[in-house]
mmCIF file of C-alpha atoms in Angstrom:
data_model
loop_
_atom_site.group_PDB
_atom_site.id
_atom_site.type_symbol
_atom_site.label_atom_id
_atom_site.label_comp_id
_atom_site.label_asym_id
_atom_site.label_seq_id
_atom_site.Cartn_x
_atom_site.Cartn_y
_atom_site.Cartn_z
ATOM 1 C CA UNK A 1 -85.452 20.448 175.639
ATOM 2 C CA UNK A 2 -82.001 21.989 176.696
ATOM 3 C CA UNK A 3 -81.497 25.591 176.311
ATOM 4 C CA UNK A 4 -79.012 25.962 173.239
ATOM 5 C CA UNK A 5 -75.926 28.121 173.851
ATOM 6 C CA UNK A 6 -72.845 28.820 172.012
ATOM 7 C CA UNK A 7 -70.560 25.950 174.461
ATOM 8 C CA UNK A 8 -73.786 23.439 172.897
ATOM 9 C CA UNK A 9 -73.450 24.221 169.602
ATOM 10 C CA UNK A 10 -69.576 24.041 169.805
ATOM 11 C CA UNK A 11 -69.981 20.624 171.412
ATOM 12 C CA UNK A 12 -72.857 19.648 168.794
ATOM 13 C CA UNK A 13 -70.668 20.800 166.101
ATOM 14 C CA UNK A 14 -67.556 18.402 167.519
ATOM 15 C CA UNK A 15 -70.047 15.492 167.952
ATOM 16 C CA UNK A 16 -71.243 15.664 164.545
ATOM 17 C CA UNK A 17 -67.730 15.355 163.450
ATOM 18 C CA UNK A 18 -66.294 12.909 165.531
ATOM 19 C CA UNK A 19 -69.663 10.834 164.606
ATOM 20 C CA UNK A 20 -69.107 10.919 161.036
ATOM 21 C CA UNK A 21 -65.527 12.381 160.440
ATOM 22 C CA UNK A 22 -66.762 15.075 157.946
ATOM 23 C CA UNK A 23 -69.675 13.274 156.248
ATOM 24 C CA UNK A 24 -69.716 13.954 152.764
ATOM 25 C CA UNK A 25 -65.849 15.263 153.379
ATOM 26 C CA UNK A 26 -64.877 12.862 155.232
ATOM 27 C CA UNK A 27 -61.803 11.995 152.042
ATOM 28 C CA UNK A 28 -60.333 15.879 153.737
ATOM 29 C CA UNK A 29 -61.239 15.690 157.363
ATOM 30 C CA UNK A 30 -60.713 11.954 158.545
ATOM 31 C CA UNK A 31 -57.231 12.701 159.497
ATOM 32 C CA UNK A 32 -57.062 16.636 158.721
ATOM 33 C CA UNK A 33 -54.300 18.715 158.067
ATOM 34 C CA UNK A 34 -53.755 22.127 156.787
ATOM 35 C CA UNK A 35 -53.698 21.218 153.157
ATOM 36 C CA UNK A 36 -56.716 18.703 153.147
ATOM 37 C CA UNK A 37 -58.663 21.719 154.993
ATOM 38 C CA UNK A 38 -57.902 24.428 152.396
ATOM 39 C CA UNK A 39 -58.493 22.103 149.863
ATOM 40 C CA UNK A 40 -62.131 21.051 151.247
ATOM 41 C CA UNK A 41 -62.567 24.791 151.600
ATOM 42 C CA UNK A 42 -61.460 24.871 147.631
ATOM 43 C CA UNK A 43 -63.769 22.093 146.758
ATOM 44 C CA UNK A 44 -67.024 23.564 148.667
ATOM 45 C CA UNK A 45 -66.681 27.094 147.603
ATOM 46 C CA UNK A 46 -69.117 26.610 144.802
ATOM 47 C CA UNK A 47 -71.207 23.553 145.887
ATOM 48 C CA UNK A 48 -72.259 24.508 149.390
ATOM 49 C CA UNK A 49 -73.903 27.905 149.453
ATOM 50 C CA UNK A 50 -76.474 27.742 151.944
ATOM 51 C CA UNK A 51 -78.372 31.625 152.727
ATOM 52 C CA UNK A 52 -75.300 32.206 155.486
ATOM 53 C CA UNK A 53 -72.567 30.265 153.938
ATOM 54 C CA UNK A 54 -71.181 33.245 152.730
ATOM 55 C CA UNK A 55 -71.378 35.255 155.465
ATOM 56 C CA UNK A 56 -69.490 32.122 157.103
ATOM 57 C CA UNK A 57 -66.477 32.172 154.527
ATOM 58 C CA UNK A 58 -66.275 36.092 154.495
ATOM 59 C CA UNK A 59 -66.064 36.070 158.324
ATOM 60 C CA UNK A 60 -62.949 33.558 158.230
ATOM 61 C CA UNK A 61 -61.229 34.601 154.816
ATOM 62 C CA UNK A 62 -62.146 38.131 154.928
ATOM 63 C CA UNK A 63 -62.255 38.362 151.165
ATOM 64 C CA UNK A 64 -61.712 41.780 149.943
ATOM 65 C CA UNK A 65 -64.489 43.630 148.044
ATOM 66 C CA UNK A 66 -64.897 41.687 144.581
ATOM 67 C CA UNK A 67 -61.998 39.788 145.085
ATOM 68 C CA UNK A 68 -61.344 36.297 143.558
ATOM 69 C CA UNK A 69 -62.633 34.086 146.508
ATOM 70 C CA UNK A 70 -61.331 30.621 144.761
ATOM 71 C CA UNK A 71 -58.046 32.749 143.863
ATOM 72 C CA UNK A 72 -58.098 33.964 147.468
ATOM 73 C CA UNK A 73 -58.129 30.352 148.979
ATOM 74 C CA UNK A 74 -55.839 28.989 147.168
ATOM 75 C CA UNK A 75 -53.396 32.033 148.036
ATOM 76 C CA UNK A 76 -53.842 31.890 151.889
ATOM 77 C CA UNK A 77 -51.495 30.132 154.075
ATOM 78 C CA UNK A 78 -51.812 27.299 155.542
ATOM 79 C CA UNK A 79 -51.042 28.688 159.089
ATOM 80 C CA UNK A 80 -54.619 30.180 158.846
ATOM 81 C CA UNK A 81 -56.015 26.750 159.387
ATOM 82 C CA UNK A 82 -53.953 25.026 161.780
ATOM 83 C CA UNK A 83 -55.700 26.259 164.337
ATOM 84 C CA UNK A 84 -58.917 23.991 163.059
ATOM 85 C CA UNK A 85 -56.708 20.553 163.028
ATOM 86 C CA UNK A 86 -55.642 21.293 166.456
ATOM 87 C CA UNK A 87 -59.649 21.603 167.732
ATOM 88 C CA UNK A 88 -60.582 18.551 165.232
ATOM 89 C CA UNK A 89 -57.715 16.534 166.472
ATOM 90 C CA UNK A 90 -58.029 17.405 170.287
ATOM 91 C CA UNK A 91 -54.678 19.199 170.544
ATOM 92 C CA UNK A 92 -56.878 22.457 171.689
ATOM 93 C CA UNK A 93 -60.629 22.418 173.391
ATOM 94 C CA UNK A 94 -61.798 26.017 171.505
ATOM 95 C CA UNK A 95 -61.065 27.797 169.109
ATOM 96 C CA UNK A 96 -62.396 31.038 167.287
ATOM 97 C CA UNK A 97 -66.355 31.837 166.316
ATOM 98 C CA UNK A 98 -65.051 32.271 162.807
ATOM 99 C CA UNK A 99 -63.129 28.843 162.829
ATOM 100 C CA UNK A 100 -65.742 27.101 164.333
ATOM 101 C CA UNK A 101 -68.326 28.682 161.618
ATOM 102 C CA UNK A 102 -66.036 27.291 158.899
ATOM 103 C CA UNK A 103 -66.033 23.775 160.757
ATOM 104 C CA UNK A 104 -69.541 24.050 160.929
ATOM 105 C CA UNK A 105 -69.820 24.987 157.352
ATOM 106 C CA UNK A 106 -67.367 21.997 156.401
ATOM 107 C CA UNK A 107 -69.200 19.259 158.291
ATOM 108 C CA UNK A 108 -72.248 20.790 157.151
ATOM 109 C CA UNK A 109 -73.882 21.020 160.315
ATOM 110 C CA UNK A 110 -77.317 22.748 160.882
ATOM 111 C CA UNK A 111 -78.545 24.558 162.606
ATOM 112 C CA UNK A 112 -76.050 26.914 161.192
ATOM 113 C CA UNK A 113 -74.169 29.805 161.878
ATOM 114 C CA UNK A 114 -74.465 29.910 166.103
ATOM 115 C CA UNK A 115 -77.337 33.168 165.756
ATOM 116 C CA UNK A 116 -79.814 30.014 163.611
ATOM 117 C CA UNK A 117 -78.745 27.919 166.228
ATOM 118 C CA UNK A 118 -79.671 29.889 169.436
ATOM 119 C CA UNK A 119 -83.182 31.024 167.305
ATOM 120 C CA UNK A 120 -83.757 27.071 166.716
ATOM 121 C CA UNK A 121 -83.985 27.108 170.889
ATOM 122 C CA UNK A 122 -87.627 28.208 170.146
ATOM 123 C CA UNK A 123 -90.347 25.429 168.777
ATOM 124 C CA UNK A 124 -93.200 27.684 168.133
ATOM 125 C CA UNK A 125 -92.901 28.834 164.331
ATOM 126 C CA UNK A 126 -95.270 31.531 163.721
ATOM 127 C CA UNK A 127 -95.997 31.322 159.874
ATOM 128 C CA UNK A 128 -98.490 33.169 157.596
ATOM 129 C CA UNK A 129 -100.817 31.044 155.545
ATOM 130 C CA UNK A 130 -98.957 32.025 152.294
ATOM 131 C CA UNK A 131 -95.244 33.479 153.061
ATOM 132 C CA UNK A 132 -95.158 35.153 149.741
ATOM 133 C CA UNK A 133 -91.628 35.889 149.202
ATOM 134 C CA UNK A 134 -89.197 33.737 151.290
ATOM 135 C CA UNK A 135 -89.914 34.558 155.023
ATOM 136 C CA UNK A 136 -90.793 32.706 157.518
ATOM 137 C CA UNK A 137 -90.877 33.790 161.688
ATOM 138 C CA UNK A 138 -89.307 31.739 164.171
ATOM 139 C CA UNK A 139 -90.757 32.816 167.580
ATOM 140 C CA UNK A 140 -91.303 36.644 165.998
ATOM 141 C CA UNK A 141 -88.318 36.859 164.190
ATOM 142 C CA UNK A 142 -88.068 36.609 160.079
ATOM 143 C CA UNK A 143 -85.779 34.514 158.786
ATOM 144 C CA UNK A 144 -85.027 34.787 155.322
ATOM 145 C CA UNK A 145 -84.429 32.941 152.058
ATOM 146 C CA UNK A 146 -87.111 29.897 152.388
ATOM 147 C CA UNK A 147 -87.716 29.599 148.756
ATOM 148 C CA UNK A 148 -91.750 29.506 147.958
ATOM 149 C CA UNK A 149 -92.846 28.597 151.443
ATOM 150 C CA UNK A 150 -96.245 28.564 152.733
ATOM 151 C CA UNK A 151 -98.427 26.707 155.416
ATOM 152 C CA UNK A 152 -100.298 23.640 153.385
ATOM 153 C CA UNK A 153 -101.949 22.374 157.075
ATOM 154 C CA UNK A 154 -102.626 23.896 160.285
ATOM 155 C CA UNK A 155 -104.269 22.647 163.700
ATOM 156 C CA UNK A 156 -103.897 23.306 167.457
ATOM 157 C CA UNK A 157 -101.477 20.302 167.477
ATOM 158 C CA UNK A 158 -99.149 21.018 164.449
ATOM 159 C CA UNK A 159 -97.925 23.126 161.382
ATOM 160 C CA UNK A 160 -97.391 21.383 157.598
ATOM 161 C CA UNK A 161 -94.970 23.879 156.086
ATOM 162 C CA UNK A 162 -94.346 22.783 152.506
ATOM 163 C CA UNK A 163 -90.468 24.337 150.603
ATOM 164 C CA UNK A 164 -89.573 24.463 147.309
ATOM 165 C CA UNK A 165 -86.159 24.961 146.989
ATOM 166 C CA UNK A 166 -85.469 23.891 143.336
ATOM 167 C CA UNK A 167 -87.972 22.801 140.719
ATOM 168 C CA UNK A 168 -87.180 19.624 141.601
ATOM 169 C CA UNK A 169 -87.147 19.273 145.585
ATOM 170 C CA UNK A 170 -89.592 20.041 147.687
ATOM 171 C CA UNK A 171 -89.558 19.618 151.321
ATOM 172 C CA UNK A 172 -92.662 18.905 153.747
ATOM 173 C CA UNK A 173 -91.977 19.994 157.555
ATOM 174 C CA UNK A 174 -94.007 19.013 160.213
ATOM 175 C CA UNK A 175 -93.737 21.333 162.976
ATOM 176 C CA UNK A 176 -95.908 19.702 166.573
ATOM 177 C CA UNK A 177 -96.705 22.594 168.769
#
């Protein structure tokens, strides 16, 4: 396995969207420009709100305490992300953490933001039998909001980790050790 780093996950982050162009936004970031940005950015706000999404959009917008965020978005200019068509189009080979966060947010990529991604370099997961409240330990460290996880199987091979995240969805990982 290669160690992760923060030049990986930039490059992961790229590959992903030159792969599939922005996935599910793919109708904003096929051929991006400011306005198709801002307005992905407008149209995620309340449908993608993984546990560090936020933390993603406050870095880059820097909302103001209990400030508007959609009224916020749609206020900012659209200097703030030219600086993300010129890395998506090749014009420029970095850019910012807190642009490439809000890429990574927009393409949905995961691992995500880069401190997940570095903590994913580990493939031991250390989990309680019953992880009452939404924590789990990568390696020795927490990690928080894993709705109603808890360890269904366990040998000296692998880990079955079963996640609800909804009444509807549940989610089975198998984790080989």
């Amino acid at each position: 396995m290669n160690q992760k780093t923060s030049v990986s996950y930039k490059n992961e982050i790229l590959e992903k969207y030159k792969r599939e162009k922005g996935g599910e936004m793919s109708s904003y970031l096929l051929n991006p420009t400011r306005k198709q940005i801002k307005e992905a950015c407008i149209w995620l706000l309340n449908r993608r709100k993984g546990s560090y999404d936020e933390g993603i959009l406050n870095r880059f917008f820097k909302f103001k305490e209990g400030e508007n965020k959609l009224y916020a978005i749609e206020r900012m200019k659209g200097d703030k992300f030219k600086p993300i068509v010129n890395f998506l189009t090749g014009e420029t080979k970095s850019t910012t953490p807190a642009n490439l966060e809000l890429i990574s947010w927009l393409i949905d990529f995961r691992p995500r933001p880069l401190s997940v991604y570095l903590r994913s370099n580990h493939e031991e997961i250390l989990a309680p039998e019953s992880v009452g409240n939404s924590m789990y330990a990568l390696n020795g460290v927490e990690i928080p909001d894993i709705p109603e996880t808890k360890v269904i199987q366990r040998n000296d091979k692998s880990i079955t980790i079963i996640s609800q995240i909804n009444p509807t969805l549940k989610i089975t990982t198998i984790v080989s050790l």
